[in-house]
Amino acid sequence: MPSFTQRVSHLEPEGAYAVLAKSQALEAQGREIIHFEIGEPDFNTYPNIALAGIEAISTGKTRYNPPSGLAALRQALASDAGQRRGVSFSPKQVVIGPGTKPLMMLPMLAVLEPGDEVIYPDPGFPSYAAAIGIAGATPIRVPLLEKHRFDLDPDALDTLISPKTRMIVLNTPSNPTGSVLSAETMAHLADVAVKHDLWIISDEIYSRFVYDGAAPSIVSHPGMAERTIIADGFSKAYAMTGWRLGYGIMPEALADRVGLLLTHSVGCTATFTQYAGIEAVLGPQDPVDSVRAEFQRRRDAIVRRLNDIPGVACLAPQGAFYVFPNVRSFRKPSAELADYLLEEAGVAVLSGTDFGEYGEGYLRLSYTNSLENIHRGLDRMQDALARLR
Ligand code: PMP
């Protein structure tokens, strides 16, 4: 067989899929597993949105549409996303894609040269380092430390800036820690970006799930509109993970380039999916509000239950739907501990190291499961962890 390129040699599967496969294999043997591994809402797409998609299919909205997306959806997003962030966007800055992931990778392909350095959070969403590598750039991790409540440490960031730095990737609220970047950190990041003329990718996919305070966008800081690429999408806010619908908001000239990359890669994003997206944005938002309230109840319960387990310490994250408890006291690598919990307790969690080397000593639990299952899962974890002490 002919060989592969360097560009794809670093790619690995996402930990969540690997654990899901393991837990499904155990389920096939008759074991009952409680799932805390997968990062997707456990609710169905809200009925008004699903119906809009069905109606679009039945009325023939099944053909190609423009590569950067339907004008009506770009318009709706420019206005909604701008209002939520207190800035004004033109529809030409909005690019629609099949999920949020391509709206990170394609802008990277458009602005990064081989040898450029990109600073990204560790622990962080695994697709950042993957996409940086595909673009031929060098990923440079900046730690998110528990002692700073998993906020990005401005001093650590300063030491990583080099003449080759071209971009910083941010994610607020964060997967996997649930942390929100503080106002001071954000102001510092904006200063650094302007001073060194950097691009920022700001992954704001969890921005609708904030429980304490707010998670402002860096785009609203002076000088940031011309260098910020907001990546956001419908998967989490509207429980639409399988529909594949995301968007990026960026300076218009870059949006044009990304539109061309979409033209020559995916062609366009599914037309009926975008009609469902229009309903999601323009329709009633109360389902999102009730889901946020439900996630907040679950967060409070899971944080309390984790902190009741001797040897576990868990901060209360301000957003997203993840907790990232410290389990160092068990003196086992996190990956081993996650395996142990799956095998011994039938509880599927991820190792913090699935999100980078600074995740060692932590587990990630997604609380996209019912309160009842959260309590059952935590009972089992508590018993299994007690046997290790
Ligand atoms: N960013 C983060 C931080 C995520 O957690 C996810 C999904 N797990 C995505 C982006 C990708 O979302 P989408 O389904 O819109 O591609």
Short mmCIF file of N, CA and C in Angstrom, two decimals, residues 78-198:
data_model
loop_
_atom_site.label_atom_id
_atom_site.label_comp_id
_atom_site.label_asym_id
_atom_site.label_seq_id
_atom_site.Cartn_x
_atom_site.Cartn_y
_atom_site.Cartn_z
N ALA A 78 -26.52 36.09 12.28
CA ALA A 78 -25.78 37.35 12.45
C ALA A 78 -26.49 38.17 13.52
N SER A 79 -27.82 38.21 13.43
CA SER A 79 -28.54 39.04 14.36
C SER A 79 -28.60 38.40 15.76
N ASP A 80 -28.90 37.10 15.84
CA ASP A 80 -29.01 36.45 17.15
C ASP A 80 -27.66 36.37 17.86
N ALA A 81 -26.63 35.91 17.13
CA ALA A 81 -25.32 35.74 17.77
C ALA A 81 -24.73 37.11 18.14
N GLY A 82 -25.00 38.12 17.32
CA GLY A 82 -24.51 39.46 17.61
C GLY A 82 -25.16 40.01 18.87
N GLN A 83 -26.50 39.84 18.94
CA GLN A 83 -27.24 40.33 20.10
C GLN A 83 -26.76 39.66 21.39
N ARG A 84 -26.55 38.36 21.33
CA ARG A 84 -26.11 37.65 22.53
C ARG A 84 -24.73 38.08 22.99
N ARG A 85 -23.90 38.58 22.05
CA ARG A 85 -22.53 38.97 22.40
C ARG A 85 -22.36 40.48 22.47
N GLY A 86 -23.44 41.20 22.24
CA GLY A 86 -23.38 42.66 22.34
C GLY A 86 -22.55 43.31 21.24
N VAL A 87 -22.48 42.69 20.07
CA VAL A 87 -21.73 43.28 18.95
C VAL A 87 -22.61 43.17 17.70
N SER A 88 -22.12 43.77 16.62
CA SER A 88 -22.93 43.70 15.41
C SER A 88 -22.17 42.90 14.35
N PHE A 89 -22.83 41.90 13.78
CA PHE A 89 -22.22 41.08 12.72
C PHE A 89 -23.00 41.25 11.44
N SER A 90 -22.29 41.19 10.29
CA SER A 90 -23.00 41.17 9.02
C SER A 90 -23.21 39.70 8.62
N PRO A 91 -24.30 39.40 7.92
CA PRO A 91 -24.53 38.01 7.48
C PRO A 91 -23.36 37.47 6.66
N LYS A 92 -22.62 38.36 5.99
CA LYS A 92 -21.48 37.88 5.19
C LYS A 92 -20.35 37.34 6.05
N GLN A 93 -20.36 37.66 7.34
CA GLN A 93 -19.34 37.13 8.24
C GLN A 93 -19.69 35.73 8.74
N VAL A 94 -20.93 35.29 8.50
CA VAL A 94 -21.40 34.02 9.05
C VAL A 94 -21.25 32.93 7.99
N VAL A 95 -20.61 31.84 8.37
CA VAL A 95 -20.44 30.72 7.45
C VAL A 95 -21.05 29.48 8.10
N ILE A 96 -21.91 28.80 7.36
CA ILE A 96 -22.58 27.61 7.88
C ILE A 96 -21.81 26.37 7.45
N GLY A 97 -21.70 25.40 8.34
CA GLY A 97 -21.01 24.16 7.97
C GLY A 97 -21.69 22.96 8.61
N PRO A 98 -21.28 21.75 8.20
CA PRO A 98 -21.85 20.53 8.78
C PRO A 98 -21.24 20.23 10.15
N GLY A 99 -21.63 21.00 11.16
CA GLY A 99 -21.07 20.87 12.51
C GLY A 99 -20.14 22.03 12.80
N THR A 100 -19.77 22.13 14.07
CA THR A 100 -18.86 23.19 14.49
C THR A 100 -17.41 22.84 14.14
N LYS A 101 -17.12 21.55 14.17
CA LYS A 101 -15.73 21.12 13.93
C LYS A 101 -15.15 21.69 12.63
N PRO A 102 -15.86 21.61 11.50
CA PRO A 102 -15.26 22.17 10.27
C PRO A 102 -15.04 23.67 10.33
N LEU A 103 -15.80 24.36 11.20
CA LEU A 103 -15.62 25.80 11.31
C LEU A 103 -14.42 26.16 12.20
N MET A 104 -13.73 25.14 12.68
CA MET A 104 -12.43 25.37 13.31
C MET A 104 -11.33 24.93 12.34
N MET A 105 -11.52 23.74 11.76
CA MET A 105 -10.46 23.22 10.90
C MET A 105 -10.28 24.06 9.63
N LEU A 106 -11.37 24.45 9.00
CA LEU A 106 -11.22 25.18 7.72
C LEU A 106 -10.59 26.57 7.91
N PRO A 107 -11.01 27.35 8.90
CA PRO A 107 -10.27 28.61 9.12
C PRO A 107 -8.78 28.38 9.41
N MET A 108 -8.47 27.29 10.12
CA MET A 108 -7.05 27.00 10.37
C MET A 108 -6.32 26.76 9.05
N LEU A 109 -6.96 26.00 8.15
CA LEU A 109 -6.32 25.75 6.85
C LEU A 109 -6.12 27.05 6.09
N ALA A 110 -7.01 28.01 6.34
CA ALA A 110 -6.95 29.26 5.59
C ALA A 110 -5.91 30.24 6.14
N VAL A 111 -5.53 30.11 7.42
CA VAL A 111 -4.62 31.14 7.97
C VAL A 111 -3.28 30.60 8.48
N LEU A 112 -3.13 29.29 8.59
CA LEU A 112 -1.88 28.76 9.17
C LEU A 112 -0.93 28.25 8.09
N GLU A 113 0.33 28.59 8.25
CA GLU A 113 1.37 28.05 7.37
C GLU A 113 2.13 26.98 8.16
N PRO A 114 2.74 26.00 7.46
CA PRO A 114 3.58 25.03 8.17
C PRO A 114 4.63 25.77 9.00
N GLY A 115 4.81 25.31 10.25
CA GLY A 115 5.79 25.96 11.12
C GLY A 115 5.18 26.99 12.04
N ASP A 116 3.99 27.50 11.73
CA ASP A 116 3.31 28.41 12.66
C ASP A 116 2.99 27.67 13.96
N GLU A 117 2.95 28.42 15.05
CA GLU A 117 2.59 27.81 16.33
C GLU A 117 1.19 28.26 16.75
N VAL A 118 0.44 27.31 17.28
CA VAL A 118 -0.92 27.61 17.76
C VAL A 118 -1.01 27.17 19.22
N ILE A 119 -1.38 28.10 20.08
CA ILE A 119 -1.52 27.80 21.51
C ILE A 119 -2.96 27.35 21.76
N TYR A 120 -3.09 26.23 22.47
CA TYR A 120 -4.44 25.70 22.72
C TYR A 120 -4.50 25.15 24.14
N PRO A 121 -5.71 25.07 24.71
CA PRO A 121 -5.85 24.68 26.12
C PRO A 121 -5.67 23.18 26.34
N ASP A 122 -4.97 22.85 27.43
CA ASP A 122 -4.80 21.45 27.85
C ASP A 122 -5.06 21.42 29.35
N PRO A 123 -6.05 20.67 29.85
CA PRO A 123 -6.94 19.81 29.10
C PRO A 123 -7.87 20.59 28.18
N GLY A 124 -8.12 19.99 27.00
CA GLY A 124 -8.99 20.65 26.03
C GLY A 124 -9.57 19.66 25.06
N PHE A 125 -10.48 20.14 24.26
CA PHE A 125 -11.18 19.32 23.27
C PHE A 125 -10.15 18.75 22.28
N PRO A 126 -10.12 17.42 22.10
CA PRO A 126 -9.04 16.80 21.32
C PRO A 126 -8.96 17.25 19.86
N SER A 127 -10.05 17.75 19.30
CA SER A 127 -10.00 18.13 17.89
C SER A 127 -9.13 19.37 17.63
N TYR A 128 -8.82 20.14 18.68
CA TYR A 128 -7.97 21.32 18.43
C TYR A 128 -6.59 20.90 17.94
N ALA A 129 -5.92 20.04 18.74
CA ALA A 129 -4.56 19.63 18.36
C ALA A 129 -4.60 18.88 17.03
N ALA A 130 -5.67 18.09 16.84
CA ALA A 130 -5.79 17.33 15.58
C ALA A 130 -5.84 18.29 14.39
N ALA A 131 -6.68 19.31 14.49
CA ALA A 131 -6.86 20.23 13.36
C ALA A 131 -5.60 21.08 13.13
N ILE A 132 -4.96 21.48 14.22
CA ILE A 132 -3.73 22.28 14.10
C ILE A 132 -2.69 21.47 13.31
N GLY A 133 -2.57 20.20 13.65
CA GLY A 133 -1.61 19.33 12.96
C GLY A 133 -1.96 19.13 11.49
N ILE A 134 -3.24 18.97 11.20
CA ILE A 134 -3.67 18.79 9.80
C ILE A 134 -3.30 20.03 8.99
N ALA A 135 -3.40 21.19 9.64
CA ALA A 135 -3.05 22.44 8.95
C ALA A 135 -1.53 22.59 8.81
N GLY A 136 -0.78 21.66 9.38
CA GLY A 136 0.69 21.69 9.25
C GLY A 136 1.36 22.56 10.29
N ALA A 137 0.58 23.08 11.25
CA ALA A 137 1.15 23.96 12.27
C ALA A 137 1.54 23.14 13.50
N THR A 138 2.19 23.82 14.45
CA THR A 138 2.68 23.13 15.64
C THR A 138 1.77 23.47 16.83
N PRO A 139 1.15 22.44 17.44
CA PRO A 139 0.31 22.71 18.61
C PRO A 139 1.14 22.94 19.86
N ILE A 140 0.84 24.02 20.59
CA ILE A 140 1.56 24.35 21.83
C ILE A 140 0.51 24.42 22.95
N ARG A 141 0.65 23.52 23.93
CA ARG A 141 -0.39 23.48 24.96
C ARG A 141 -0.19 24.53 26.04
N VAL A 142 -1.28 25.17 26.46
CA VAL A 142 -1.21 26.04 27.63
C VAL A 142 -2.08 25.37 28.70
N PRO A 143 -1.51 25.19 29.92
CA PRO A 143 -2.26 24.41 30.92
C PRO A 143 -3.44 25.17 31.51
N LEU A 144 -4.52 24.45 31.77
CA LEU A 144 -5.62 24.96 32.59
C LEU A 144 -5.50 24.23 33.92
N LEU A 145 -5.18 24.96 34.97
CA LEU A 145 -4.87 24.30 36.23
C LEU A 145 -5.99 24.49 37.25
N GLU A 146 -6.19 23.41 38.03
CA GLU A 146 -7.23 23.45 39.06
C GLU A 146 -6.98 24.59 40.05
N LYS A 147 -5.69 24.85 40.35
CA LYS A 147 -5.42 25.92 41.33
C LYS A 147 -5.86 27.28 40.82
N HIS A 148 -6.05 27.42 39.52
CA HIS A 148 -6.63 28.67 38.96
C HIS A 148 -8.09 28.45 38.56
N ARG A 149 -8.74 27.47 39.17
CA ARG A 149 -10.13 27.11 38.81
C ARG A 149 -10.24 26.77 37.31
N PHE A 150 -9.19 26.21 36.76
CA PHE A 150 -9.12 25.82 35.33
C PHE A 150 -9.27 27.00 34.38
N ASP A 151 -9.00 28.19 34.91
CA ASP A 151 -8.92 29.36 34.03
C ASP A 151 -7.54 29.29 33.37
N LEU A 152 -7.41 29.93 32.21
CA LEU A 152 -6.11 29.94 31.54
C LEU A 152 -5.18 30.88 32.32
N ASP A 153 -3.96 30.44 32.57
CA ASP A 153 -3.04 31.23 33.39
C ASP A 153 -2.31 32.25 32.49
N PRO A 154 -2.57 33.56 32.69
CA PRO A 154 -1.98 34.57 31.81
C PRO A 154 -0.45 34.52 31.79
N ASP A 155 0.17 34.22 32.95
CA ASP A 155 1.64 34.18 32.99
C ASP A 155 2.17 33.03 32.14
N ALA A 156 1.49 31.87 32.26
CA ALA A 156 1.91 30.70 31.46
C ALA A 156 1.76 31.03 29.98
N LEU A 157 0.70 31.73 29.64
CA LEU A 157 0.48 32.10 28.23
C LEU A 157 1.64 32.96 27.73
N ASP A 158 2.02 33.97 28.54
CA ASP A 158 3.08 34.90 28.11
C ASP A 158 4.37 34.16 27.77
N THR A 159 4.68 33.13 28.56
CA THR A 159 5.95 32.43 28.33
C THR A 159 5.90 31.60 27.03
N LEU A 160 4.70 31.32 26.53
CA LEU A 160 4.59 30.47 25.35
C LEU A 160 4.58 31.25 24.03
N ILE A 161 4.37 32.56 24.13
CA ILE A 161 4.32 33.37 22.90
C ILE A 161 5.73 33.43 22.30
N SER A 162 5.81 33.15 20.99
CA SER A 162 7.11 33.24 20.31
C SER A 162 6.88 33.98 18.99
N PRO A 163 7.95 34.29 18.27
CA PRO A 163 7.74 34.95 16.98
C PRO A 163 6.93 34.08 16.00
N LYS A 164 6.86 32.78 16.28
CA LYS A 164 6.10 31.89 15.37
C LYS A 164 4.63 31.78 15.75
N THR A 165 4.25 32.31 16.92
CA THR A 165 2.85 32.17 17.34
C THR A 165 1.94 32.90 16.36
N ARG A 166 0.90 32.21 15.94
CA ARG A 166 0.02 32.80 14.92
C ARG A 166 -1.45 32.81 15.38
N MET A 167 -1.75 31.92 16.35
CA MET A 167 -3.16 31.76 16.75
C MET A 167 -3.24 31.24 18.17
N ILE A 168 -4.34 31.61 18.84
CA ILE A 168 -4.66 31.01 20.15
C ILE A 168 -6.08 30.45 20.04
N VAL A 169 -6.26 29.23 20.54
CA VAL A 169 -7.60 28.63 20.57
C VAL A 169 -8.15 28.75 21.99
N LEU A 170 -9.37 29.25 22.11
CA LEU A 170 -10.02 29.38 23.41
C LEU A 170 -11.31 28.58 23.39
N ASN A 171 -11.75 28.16 24.57
CA ASN A 171 -13.01 27.43 24.68
C ASN A 171 -13.66 27.79 26.01
N THR A 172 -14.71 28.62 25.92
CA THR A 172 -15.37 29.06 27.15
C THR A 172 -16.88 29.05 26.95
N PRO A 173 -17.63 28.34 27.81
CA PRO A 173 -17.22 27.39 28.83
C PRO A 173 -16.48 26.21 28.20
N SER A 174 -15.66 25.57 29.02
CA SER A 174 -14.71 24.59 28.49
C SER A 174 -15.21 23.15 28.56
N ASN A 175 -14.88 22.41 27.53
CA ASN A 175 -14.89 20.96 27.57
C ASN A 175 -13.42 20.58 27.72
N PRO A 176 -12.98 19.90 28.76
CA PRO A 176 -13.72 19.07 29.70
C PRO A 176 -13.95 19.69 31.08
N THR A 177 -13.48 20.89 31.39
CA THR A 177 -13.49 21.32 32.80
C THR A 177 -14.76 22.06 33.19
N GLY A 178 -15.53 22.55 32.22
CA GLY A 178 -16.72 23.35 32.53
C GLY A 178 -16.36 24.77 32.97
N SER A 179 -15.08 25.12 32.98
CA SER A 179 -14.67 26.44 33.47
C SER A 179 -14.95 27.52 32.43
N VAL A 180 -15.06 28.75 32.94
CA VAL A 180 -15.32 29.91 32.10
C VAL A 180 -14.10 30.82 32.24
N LEU A 181 -13.63 31.40 31.15
CA LEU A 181 -12.47 32.30 31.23
C LEU A 181 -12.88 33.55 32.02
N SER A 182 -12.03 33.96 32.96
CA SER A 182 -12.37 35.14 33.77
C SER A 182 -12.21 36.41 32.93
N ALA A 183 -12.84 37.48 33.40
CA ALA A 183 -12.78 38.76 32.68
C ALA A 183 -11.33 39.23 32.58
N GLU A 184 -10.53 39.04 33.64
CA GLU A 184 -9.13 39.50 33.60
C GLU A 184 -8.33 38.72 32.56
N THR A 185 -8.53 37.40 32.56
CA THR A 185 -7.81 36.56 31.58
C THR A 185 -8.19 36.97 30.16
N MET A 186 -9.47 37.20 29.97
CA MET A 186 -9.97 37.56 28.64
C MET A 186 -9.35 38.88 28.18
N ALA A 187 -9.29 39.85 29.10
CA ALA A 187 -8.71 41.16 28.75
C ALA A 187 -7.24 40.98 28.39
N HIS A 188 -6.53 40.14 29.17
CA HIS A 188 -5.12 39.90 28.89
C HIS A 188 -4.94 39.21 27.52
N LEU A 189 -5.79 38.23 27.26
CA LEU A 189 -5.71 37.51 25.98
C LEU A 189 -5.92 38.48 24.81
N ALA A 190 -6.88 39.38 24.98
CA ALA A 190 -7.15 40.34 23.90
C ALA A 190 -5.93 41.25 23.69
N ASP A 191 -5.32 41.69 24.78
CA ASP A 191 -4.10 42.54 24.66
C ASP A 191 -3.01 41.80 23.91
N VAL A 192 -2.78 40.54 24.32
CA VAL A 192 -1.72 39.72 23.71
C VAL A 192 -2.00 39.53 22.22
N ALA A 193 -3.26 39.26 21.89
CA ALA A 193 -3.61 39.00 20.49
C ALA A 193 -3.37 40.24 19.64
N VAL A 194 -3.73 41.40 20.16
CA VAL A 194 -3.54 42.63 19.39
C VAL A 194 -2.04 42.92 19.27
N LYS A 195 -1.33 42.82 20.41
CA LYS A 195 0.10 43.16 20.42
C LYS A 195 0.89 42.29 19.44
N HIS A 196 0.57 40.99 19.38
CA HIS A 196 1.35 40.08 18.53
C HIS A 196 0.64 39.77 17.21
N ASP A 197 -0.43 40.47 16.94
CA ASP A 197 -1.18 40.30 15.70
C ASP A 197 -1.58 38.84 15.46
N LEU A 198 -2.30 38.27 16.42
CA LEU A 198 -2.67 36.85 16.36
C LEU A 198 -4.13 36.67 15.98
#
